[in-house]
Coordinates of N, CA and C in Angstrom, one line a residue:
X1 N 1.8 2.9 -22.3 CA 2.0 2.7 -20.8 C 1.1 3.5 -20.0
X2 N 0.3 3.1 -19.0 CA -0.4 3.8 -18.2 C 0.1 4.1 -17.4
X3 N -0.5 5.5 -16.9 CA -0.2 6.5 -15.5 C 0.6 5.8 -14.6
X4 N -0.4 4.9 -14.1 CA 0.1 3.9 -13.4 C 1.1 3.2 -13.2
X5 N 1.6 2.5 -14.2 CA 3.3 2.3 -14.0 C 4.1 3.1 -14.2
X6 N 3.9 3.9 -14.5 CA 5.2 5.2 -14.6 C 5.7 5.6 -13.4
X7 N 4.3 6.0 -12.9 CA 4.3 6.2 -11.2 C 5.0 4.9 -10.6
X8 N 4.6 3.9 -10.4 CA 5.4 2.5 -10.3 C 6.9 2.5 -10.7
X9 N 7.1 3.3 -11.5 CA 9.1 3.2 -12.0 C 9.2 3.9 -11.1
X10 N 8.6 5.1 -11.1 CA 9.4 6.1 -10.3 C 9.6 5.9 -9.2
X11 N 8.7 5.3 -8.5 CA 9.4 5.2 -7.1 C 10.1 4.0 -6.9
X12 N 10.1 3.1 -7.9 CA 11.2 2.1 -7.5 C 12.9 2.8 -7.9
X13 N 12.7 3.7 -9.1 CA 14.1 4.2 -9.7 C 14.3 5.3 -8.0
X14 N 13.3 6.0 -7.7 CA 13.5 6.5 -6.0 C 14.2 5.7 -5.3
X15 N 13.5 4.7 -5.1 CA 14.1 3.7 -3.8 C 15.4 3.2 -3.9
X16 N 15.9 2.9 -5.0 CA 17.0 2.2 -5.6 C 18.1 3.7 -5.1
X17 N 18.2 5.2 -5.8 CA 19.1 6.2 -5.7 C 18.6 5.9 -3.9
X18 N 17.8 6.1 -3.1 CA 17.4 6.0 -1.8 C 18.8 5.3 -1.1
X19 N 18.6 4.0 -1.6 CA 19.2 2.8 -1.0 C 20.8 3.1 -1.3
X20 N 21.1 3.4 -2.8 CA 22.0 3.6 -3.4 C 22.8 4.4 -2.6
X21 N 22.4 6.3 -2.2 CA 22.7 7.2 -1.8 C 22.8 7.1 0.2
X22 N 21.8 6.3 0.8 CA 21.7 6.1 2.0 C 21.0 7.7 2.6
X23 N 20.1 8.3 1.5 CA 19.5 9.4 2.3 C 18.0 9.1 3.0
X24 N 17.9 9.9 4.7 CA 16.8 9.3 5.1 C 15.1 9.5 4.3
X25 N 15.4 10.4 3.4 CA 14.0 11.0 2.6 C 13.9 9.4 1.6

């Protein structure tokens, strides 16, 4: 797997706890 999608997980697995949690960060 390249750099590049890892980075790509992570901020979707981010956005998802984001959304999940309702924090403004």
């Amino acid at each position: 797997m390249s750099k590049k999608n890892k980075l790509l997980e992570l901020e979707n697995i981010i956005k998802k706890l984001r959304s999940n949690t309702g924090c403004p960060w």
